Short mmCIF file of C-alpha atoms in Angstrom, two decimals:
data_model
loop_
_atom_site.label_atom_id
_atom_site.label_comp_id
_atom_site.label_asym_id
_atom_site.label_seq_id
_atom_site.Cartn_x
_atom_site.Cartn_y
_atom_site.Cartn_z
CA LYS L 25 119.37 87.59 71.20
CA GLY L 26 118.41 84.88 68.77
CA VAL L 27 114.73 84.86 69.76
CA ASP L 28 112.28 84.27 66.91
CA ILE L 29 110.06 87.30 67.25
CA LYS L 30 107.28 85.89 65.06
CA THR L 31 106.72 82.79 67.28
CA PHE L 32 107.63 84.31 70.69
CA GLU L 33 105.01 83.96 73.38
CA ILE L 34 104.83 84.45 77.10
CA ILE L 35 103.99 81.16 78.96
CA SER L 36 103.51 82.67 82.42
CA GLU L 37 103.72 85.93 84.28
CA LYS L 38 106.49 84.24 86.32
CA GLY L 39 109.02 84.84 83.48
CA TYR L 40 108.73 81.76 81.32
CA SER L 41 108.46 82.28 77.53
CA ARG L 42 109.16 80.41 74.31
CA ASP L 43 109.59 80.63 70.58
CA LYS L 44 109.47 77.80 68.06
CA LYS L 45 113.01 76.64 68.98
CA ASN L 46 113.67 77.47 72.60
CA VAL L 47 112.23 78.07 76.07
CA TYR L 48 113.40 80.99 78.21
CA LEU L 49 113.30 82.11 81.79
CA GLY L 50 113.70 85.87 81.75
CA ALA L 51 116.44 86.53 79.20
CA SER L 52 118.14 83.09 79.67
CA LYS L 53 117.55 80.11 77.42
CA ILE L 54 116.68 76.85 79.29
CA ASP L 55 118.93 74.23 77.73
CA ASP L 56 117.24 71.12 76.34
CA ALA L 57 113.72 72.34 77.12
CA ASP L 58 111.12 71.33 74.54
CA PRO L 59 109.15 74.37 73.48
CA LYS L 60 106.19 72.43 72.14
CA SER L 61 105.44 70.51 75.33
CA PHE L 62 106.72 73.06 77.86
CA GLN L 63 104.16 74.12 80.51
CA TYR L 64 104.28 76.23 83.62
CA LEU L 65 102.80 74.54 86.77
CA PRO L 66 100.92 77.25 88.56
CA ASP L 67 101.92 77.86 92.18
CA ILE L 68 101.61 80.52 94.83
CA ASN L 69 104.95 80.25 96.51
CA LYS L 70 106.95 83.48 96.61
CA ASP L 71 110.28 81.91 97.60
CA TYR L 72 110.66 80.45 94.09
CA PRO L 73 109.39 83.30 91.96
CA TRP L 74 109.62 81.33 88.73
CA GLY L 75 107.95 78.18 89.95
CA TYR L 76 107.89 74.62 88.71
CA ALA L 77 107.49 73.83 85.00
CA ARG L 78 107.84 70.76 82.84
CA ASP L 79 108.08 69.51 79.31
CA LYS L 80 107.75 65.96 77.90
CA ASN L 81 111.17 65.02 79.26
CA HIS L 82 112.08 67.10 82.29
CA VAL L 83 110.79 69.03 85.31
CA TYR L 84 112.24 72.45 86.12
CA LEU L 85 112.32 74.86 89.00
CA SER L 86 113.49 78.38 88.36
CA GLY L 87 114.88 77.18 85.04
CA TYR L 88 116.94 74.37 86.51
CA GLU L 89 116.23 70.70 85.73
CA LEU L 90 115.26 68.65 88.76
CA GLU L 91 117.55 65.67 89.31
CA ASN L 92 116.05 62.30 88.36
CA SER L 93 112.63 63.79 87.83
CA ASN L 94 109.81 62.11 85.92
CA ALA L 95 107.86 64.69 83.90
CA GLN L 96 104.92 62.36 83.24
CA THR L 97 104.23 61.65 86.92
CA PHE L 98 105.42 64.97 88.56
CA GLU L 99 102.81 66.87 90.56
CA LEU L 100 102.76 69.69 93.08
CA ILE L 101 102.02 68.81 96.68
CA ILE L 102 98.96 70.91 97.42
CA LYS L 103 99.62 72.16 101.02
CA ASN L 104 102.82 73.90 100.03
CA LYS L 105 103.67 74.24 96.41
CA THR L 106 107.40 74.39 97.01
CA TYR L 107 107.11 70.63 97.40
CA GLY L 108 106.64 68.32 94.46
CA LYS L 109 106.73 64.63 93.83
CA ASP L 110 106.84 62.05 91.03
CA LYS L 111 106.52 58.30 91.08
CA ALA L 112 110.00 57.89 92.59
CA ASN L 113 111.03 61.01 94.46
CA VAL L 114 109.83 63.86 96.66
CA TYR L 115 111.34 67.30 96.14
CA LEU L 116 111.66 70.36 98.34
CA GLY L 117 112.47 73.09 95.90
CA ARG L 118 115.19 71.62 93.65
CA TYR L 119 116.38 69.08 96.20
CA ILE L 120 115.35 65.42 96.54
CA ILE L 121 114.25 64.35 99.99
CA ARG L 122 116.30 61.16 99.94
CA GLY L 123 114.32 58.07 101.04
CA ALA L 124 110.94 59.82 101.14
CA ASP L 125 107.96 57.74 100.02
CA PRO L 126 105.95 59.74 97.44
CA VAL L 127 102.76 57.83 98.16
CA THR L 128 102.57 58.51 101.92
CA PHE L 129 104.49 61.83 102.01
CA GLN L 130 102.77 64.74 103.91
CA VAL L 131 103.93 68.31 104.60
CA ILE L 132 103.59 69.14 108.29
CA SER L 133 104.84 72.68 108.42
CA ASP L 134 105.93 74.76 105.48
CA TYR L 135 109.56 74.08 104.43
CA ILE L 136 110.51 72.59 107.74
CA TYR L 137 108.87 69.35 108.83
CA SER L 138 107.32 66.59 106.72
CA LYS L 139 106.74 62.89 107.12
CA ASP L 140 105.94 59.65 105.39
CA LYS L 141 105.34 56.10 106.55
CA ASN L 142 109.02 55.67 107.37
CA SER L 143 110.40 58.84 108.84
CA ILE L 144 110.07 62.50 109.87
CA TYR L 145 112.06 64.95 107.74
CA PHE L 146 113.66 68.22 108.81
CA HIS L 147 113.93 70.21 105.57
CA THR L 148 115.40 67.47 103.24
CA GLU L 149 117.00 65.27 105.92
CA SER L 150 115.49 62.17 107.49
CA ILE L 151 115.65 62.24 111.27
CA PRO L 152 117.10 58.92 112.56
CA ASN L 153 114.87 57.07 115.03
CA SER L 154 111.93 59.43 114.47
CA ASP L 155 108.45 57.98 114.68
CA PRO L 156 106.01 59.37 112.07
CA MET L 157 103.10 57.48 113.65
CA THR L 158 103.28 59.47 116.93
CA PHE L 159 104.50 62.80 115.48
CA GLU L 160 102.23 65.67 116.58
CA SER L 161 102.11 69.34 117.31
CA VAL L 162 102.66 70.56 120.89
CA THR L 163 100.60 73.71 121.10
CA ASP L 164 97.74 75.44 122.72
CA ARG L 165 95.02 77.45 121.00
CA LYS L 166 96.70 80.78 121.79
CA ALA L 167 100.24 80.02 120.59
CA LYS L 168 101.81 79.43 117.21
CA THR L 169 103.21 75.91 116.99
CA LEU L 170 106.88 76.09 117.96
CA TYR L 171 107.27 72.44 119.06
CA TYR L 172 106.38 69.03 117.79
CA LYS L 173 106.95 65.65 119.44
CA ASP L 174 106.97 61.95 118.77
CA LYS L 175 107.53 59.06 121.18
CA ASN L 176 111.30 59.70 121.14
CA TYR L 177 112.01 63.44 120.73
CA ILE L 178 110.86 67.00 121.17
CA TYR L 179 111.37 69.07 117.99
CA HIS L 180 111.71 72.82 117.80
CA LEU L 181 110.06 74.44 114.75
CA THR L 182 113.31 75.78 113.22
CA GLU L 183 116.08 74.19 115.30
CA GLY L 184 115.27 70.47 115.08
CA ILE L 185 115.58 68.03 117.96
CA ILE L 186 115.95 69.52 121.42
CA THR L 187 118.74 67.31 122.68
CA GLY L 188 118.24 65.97 126.23
CA SER L 189 114.63 66.98 126.49
CA ASN L 190 112.13 64.64 128.09
CA VAL L 191 109.18 63.85 125.79
CA HIS L 192 107.10 62.51 128.69
CA THR L 193 107.26 65.65 130.86
CA PHE L 194 107.53 68.35 128.19
CA LYS L 195 104.81 71.02 128.42
CA LEU L 196 104.13 74.56 127.24
CA LEU L 197 104.25 77.29 129.91
CA GLY L 198 103.24 80.15 127.60
CA SER L 199 103.62 81.37 124.05
CA GLU L 200 107.46 81.33 124.18
CA TYR L 201 108.31 79.24 127.21
CA SER L 202 108.20 75.47 127.79
CA SER L 203 109.68 73.04 130.23
CA ASP L 204 110.35 69.44 131.10
CA ASN L 205 111.74 67.92 134.30
CA TYR L 206 115.29 69.00 133.22
CA ALA L 207 115.02 72.56 132.00
CA ILE L 208 113.00 75.64 131.07
CA TYR L 209 113.11 76.50 127.35
CA TYR L 210 112.68 79.86 125.71
CA SER L 211 112.01 80.14 122.03
CA THR L 212 110.58 82.39 119.45
CA THR L 213 110.53 82.23 115.63
CA SER L 214 110.84 85.98 115.12
#
């Protein structure tokens, strides 16, 4: 309702469209979006079916404006396009990864682990006392990576830090088993 049929155009197959006065996502108007400068930022991520977009003033994901975003410097992070950054912030979806350094930020595993010069992040949360310089995968060639480690902790792919584990004696026993001098661990991501 209220769409100018003469100037209506589809911006992307992900549901963004515009007319001379407004920008839409599906049948909903995106408040304050500038139709002249609005552009869809192509991505391949299926978890956010409408993807990132921007105009001259704002960055959007699924039609929602990203908090404190800078449209002029915003870019997708190539490894996983659910991550984006601008000159001041790093985003996972619509959420700011507080304290993340946009210049040194890297995605380690999709949606779960990332790092910068200061910290390791589990989703959007910084892990206290983590060491990004020693953070690495604990895997063998046959197994999918379920564990990571740094000089202080063992990290499970989806559960975070394995409390009480010994980083110095931790080893893989098979595709779903691992151990240290304290315990045997069983894990699967399925």
